[in-house]
GROMACS .gro file of C-alpha atoms in nm:
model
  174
    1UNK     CA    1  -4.156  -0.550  -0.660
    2UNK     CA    2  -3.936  -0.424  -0.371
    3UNK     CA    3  -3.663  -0.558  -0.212
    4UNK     CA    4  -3.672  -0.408   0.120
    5UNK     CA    5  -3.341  -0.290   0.097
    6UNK     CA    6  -3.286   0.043   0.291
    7UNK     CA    7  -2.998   0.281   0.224
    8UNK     CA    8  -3.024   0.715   0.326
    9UNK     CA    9  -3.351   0.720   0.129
   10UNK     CA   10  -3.559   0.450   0.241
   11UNK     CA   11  -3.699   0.182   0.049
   12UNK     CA   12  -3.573   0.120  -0.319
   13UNK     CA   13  -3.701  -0.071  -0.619
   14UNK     CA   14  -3.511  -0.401  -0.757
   15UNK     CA   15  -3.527  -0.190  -1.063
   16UNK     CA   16  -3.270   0.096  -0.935
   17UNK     CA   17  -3.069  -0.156  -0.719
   18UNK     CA   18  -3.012  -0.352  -1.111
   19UNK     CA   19  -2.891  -0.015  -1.244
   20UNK     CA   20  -2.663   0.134  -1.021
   21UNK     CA   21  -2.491  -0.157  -0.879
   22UNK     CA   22  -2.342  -0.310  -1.209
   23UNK     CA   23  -2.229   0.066  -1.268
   24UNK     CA   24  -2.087   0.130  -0.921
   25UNK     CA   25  -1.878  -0.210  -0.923
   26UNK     CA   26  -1.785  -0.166  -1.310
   27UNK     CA   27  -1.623   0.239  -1.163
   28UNK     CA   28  -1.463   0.036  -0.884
   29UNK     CA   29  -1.288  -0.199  -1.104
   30UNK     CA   30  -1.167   0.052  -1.313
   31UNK     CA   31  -1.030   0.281  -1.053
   32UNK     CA   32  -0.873  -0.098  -0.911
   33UNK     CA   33  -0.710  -0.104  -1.286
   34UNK     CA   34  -0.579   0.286  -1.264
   35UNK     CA   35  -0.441   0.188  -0.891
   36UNK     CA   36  -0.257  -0.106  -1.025
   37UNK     CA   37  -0.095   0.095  -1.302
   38UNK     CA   38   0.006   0.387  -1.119
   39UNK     CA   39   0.034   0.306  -0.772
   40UNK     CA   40   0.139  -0.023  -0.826
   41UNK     CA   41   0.326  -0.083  -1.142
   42UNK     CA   42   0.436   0.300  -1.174
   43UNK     CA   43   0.572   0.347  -0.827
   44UNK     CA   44   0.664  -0.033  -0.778
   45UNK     CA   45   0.895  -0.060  -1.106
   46UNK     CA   46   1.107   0.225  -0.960
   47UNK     CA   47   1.134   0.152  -0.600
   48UNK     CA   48   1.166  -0.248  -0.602
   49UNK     CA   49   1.233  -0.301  -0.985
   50UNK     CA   50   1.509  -0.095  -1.001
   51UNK     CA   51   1.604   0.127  -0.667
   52UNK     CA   52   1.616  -0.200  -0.418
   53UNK     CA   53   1.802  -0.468  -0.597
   54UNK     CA   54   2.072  -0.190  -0.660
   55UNK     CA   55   2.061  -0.095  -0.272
   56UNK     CA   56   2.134  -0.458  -0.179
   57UNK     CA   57   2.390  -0.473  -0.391
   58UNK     CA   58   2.655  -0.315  -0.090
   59UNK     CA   59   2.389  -0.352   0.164
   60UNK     CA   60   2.195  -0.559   0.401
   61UNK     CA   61   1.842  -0.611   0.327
   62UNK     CA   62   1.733  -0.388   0.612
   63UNK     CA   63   1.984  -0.093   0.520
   64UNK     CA   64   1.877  -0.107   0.155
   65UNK     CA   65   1.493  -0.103   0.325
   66UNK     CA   66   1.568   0.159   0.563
   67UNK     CA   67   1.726   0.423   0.278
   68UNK     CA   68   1.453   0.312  -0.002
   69UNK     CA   69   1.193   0.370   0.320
   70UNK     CA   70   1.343   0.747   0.400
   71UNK     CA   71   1.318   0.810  -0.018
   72UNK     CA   72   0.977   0.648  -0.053
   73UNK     CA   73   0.792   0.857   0.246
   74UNK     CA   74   0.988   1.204   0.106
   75UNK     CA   75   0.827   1.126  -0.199
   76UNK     CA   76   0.493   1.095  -0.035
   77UNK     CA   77   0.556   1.444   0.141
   78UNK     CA   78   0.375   1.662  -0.143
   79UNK     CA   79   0.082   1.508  -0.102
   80UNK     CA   80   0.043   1.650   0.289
   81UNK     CA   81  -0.037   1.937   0.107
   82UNK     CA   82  -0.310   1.872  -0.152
   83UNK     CA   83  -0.439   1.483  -0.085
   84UNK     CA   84  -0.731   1.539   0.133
   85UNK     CA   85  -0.692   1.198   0.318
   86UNK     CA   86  -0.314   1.318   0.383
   87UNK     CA   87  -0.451   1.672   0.519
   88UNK     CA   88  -0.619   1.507   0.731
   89UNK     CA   89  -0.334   1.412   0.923
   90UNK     CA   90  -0.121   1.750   0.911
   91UNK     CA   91   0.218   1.755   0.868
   92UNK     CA   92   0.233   1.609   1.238
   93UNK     CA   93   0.098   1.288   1.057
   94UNK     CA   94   0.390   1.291   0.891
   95UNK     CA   95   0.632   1.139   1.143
   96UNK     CA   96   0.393   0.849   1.166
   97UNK     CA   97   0.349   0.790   0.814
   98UNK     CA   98   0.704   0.767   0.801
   99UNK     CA   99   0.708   0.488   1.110
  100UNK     CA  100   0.462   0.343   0.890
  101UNK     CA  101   0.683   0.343   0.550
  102UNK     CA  102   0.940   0.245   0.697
  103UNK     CA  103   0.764  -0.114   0.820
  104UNK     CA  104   0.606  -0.153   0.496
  105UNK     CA  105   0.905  -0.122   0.258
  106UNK     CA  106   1.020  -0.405   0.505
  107UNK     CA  107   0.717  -0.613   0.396
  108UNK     CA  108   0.741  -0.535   0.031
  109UNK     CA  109   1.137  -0.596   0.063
  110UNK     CA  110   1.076  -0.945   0.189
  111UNK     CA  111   0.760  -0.979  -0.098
  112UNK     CA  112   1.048  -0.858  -0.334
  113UNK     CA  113   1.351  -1.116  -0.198
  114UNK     CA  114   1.111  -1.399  -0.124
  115UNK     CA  115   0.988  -1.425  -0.457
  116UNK     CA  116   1.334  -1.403  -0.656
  117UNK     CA  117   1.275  -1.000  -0.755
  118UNK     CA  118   0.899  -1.086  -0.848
  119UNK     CA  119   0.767  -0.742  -0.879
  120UNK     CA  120   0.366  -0.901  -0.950
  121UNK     CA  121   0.325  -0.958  -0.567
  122UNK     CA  122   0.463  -0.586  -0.472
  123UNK     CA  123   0.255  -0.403  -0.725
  124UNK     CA  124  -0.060  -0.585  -0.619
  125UNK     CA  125  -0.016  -0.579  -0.248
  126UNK     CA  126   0.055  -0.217  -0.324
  127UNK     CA  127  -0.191  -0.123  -0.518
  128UNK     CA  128  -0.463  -0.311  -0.301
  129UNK     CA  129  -0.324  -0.151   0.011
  130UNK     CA  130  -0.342   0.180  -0.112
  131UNK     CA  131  -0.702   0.117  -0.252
  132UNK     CA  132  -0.873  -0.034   0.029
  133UNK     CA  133  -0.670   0.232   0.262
  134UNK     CA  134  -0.919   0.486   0.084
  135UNK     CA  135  -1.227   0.296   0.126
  136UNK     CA  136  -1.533   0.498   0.266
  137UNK     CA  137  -1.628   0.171   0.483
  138UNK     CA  138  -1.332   0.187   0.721
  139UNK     CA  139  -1.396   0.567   0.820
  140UNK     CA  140  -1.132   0.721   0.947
  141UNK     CA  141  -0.965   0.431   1.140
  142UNK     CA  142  -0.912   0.214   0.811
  143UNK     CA  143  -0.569   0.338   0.713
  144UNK     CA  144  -0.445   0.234   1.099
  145UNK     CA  145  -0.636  -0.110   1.062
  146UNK     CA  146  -0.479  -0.207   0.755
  147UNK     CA  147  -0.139  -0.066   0.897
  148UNK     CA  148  -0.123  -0.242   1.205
  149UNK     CA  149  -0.100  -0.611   1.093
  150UNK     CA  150   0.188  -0.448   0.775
  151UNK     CA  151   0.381  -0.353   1.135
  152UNK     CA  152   0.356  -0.669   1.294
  153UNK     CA  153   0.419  -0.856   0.996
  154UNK     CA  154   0.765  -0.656   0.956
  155UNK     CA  155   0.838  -0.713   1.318
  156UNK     CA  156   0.797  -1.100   1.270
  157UNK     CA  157   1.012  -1.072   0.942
  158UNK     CA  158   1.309  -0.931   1.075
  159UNK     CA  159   1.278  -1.149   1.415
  160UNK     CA  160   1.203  -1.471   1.183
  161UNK     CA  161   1.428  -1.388   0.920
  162UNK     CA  162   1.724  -1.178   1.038
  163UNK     CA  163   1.847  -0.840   0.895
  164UNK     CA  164   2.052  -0.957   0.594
  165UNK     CA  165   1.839  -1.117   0.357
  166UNK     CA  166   1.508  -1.063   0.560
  167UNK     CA  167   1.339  -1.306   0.372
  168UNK     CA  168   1.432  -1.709   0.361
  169UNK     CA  169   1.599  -1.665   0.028
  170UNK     CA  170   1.920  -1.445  -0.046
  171UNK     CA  171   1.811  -1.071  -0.118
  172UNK     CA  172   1.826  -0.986  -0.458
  173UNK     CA  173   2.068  -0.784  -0.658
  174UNK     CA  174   2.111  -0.608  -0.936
   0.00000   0.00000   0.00000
């Protein structure tokens, strides 16, 4: 029996669509787990968990962003030199990944503040961001299509919000 399904080889059997698509979505789901637990929990327990609240502390919300934002894309720098998808972009890229980190430690600093110091909504936005960012169906343009709404979102928070708490709660401190 054939499904009629077509891929780069033609025609396949229902037989090797059965096998390889429980495999492929079971190797998704557990890179999804390894992104949660390193890109999200790892990176999210230092920069929100413990770096933010202590920023805020003296700070406004959008000083305490704009410091944890310069920290968070130096950390990022290494990987201009051995993350293909970073290569990519040269160390001209660099600049704009920094625009870019800059508007979306505003988002996660209003995810953070909005949710009492919630780190569960940081680490999955995170993790899913950085996940679907690497996904083969985007091409090239999928980083930039995820990024764009993250900017206009941040625009809209500090415009809705203001730059002290940004976010309808106080910020929060440690």
């Amino acid at each position: 029996m054939r499904l009629g399904l077509l891929d780069r080889d033609g025609p396949r059997s229902a037989a090797v669509h059965t096998f390889q698509w429980p495999l492929a979505r079971t190797l998704e789901l557990g890179a999804l787990g390894l992104w949660l637990l390193t890109y999200g929990l790892g990176e999210e327990t230092g920069w929100r968990g413990f770096a933010l609240p202590r920023l805020q502390r003296t700070r406004s919300a959008a000083s305490a962003t704009f410091i944890l934002a310069i920290l968070w894309a130096f950390w990022h720098l290494p990987a201009f030199f051995y993350r293909d998808t970073f290569i990519e972009m040269g160390l001209l890229g660099f600049p704009m990944f920094l625009v870019s980190i800059i508007f979306a430690t505003l988002a996660f600093t209003w995810l953070y503040n909005s949710t009492g110091g919630s780190l569960l909504l940081v680490i999955l936005f995170h993790a899913f961001f950085n996940w679907l960012s690497v996904c083969e169906a985007g091409g090239q343009f999928v980083a930039i299509l995820m990024s764009l709404p993250v900017i206009l979102w941040a625009l809209y928070l500090v415009r809705r919000y203001g730059p002290e708490n940004a976010a309808p709660v106080p910020r929060q401190v440690a």
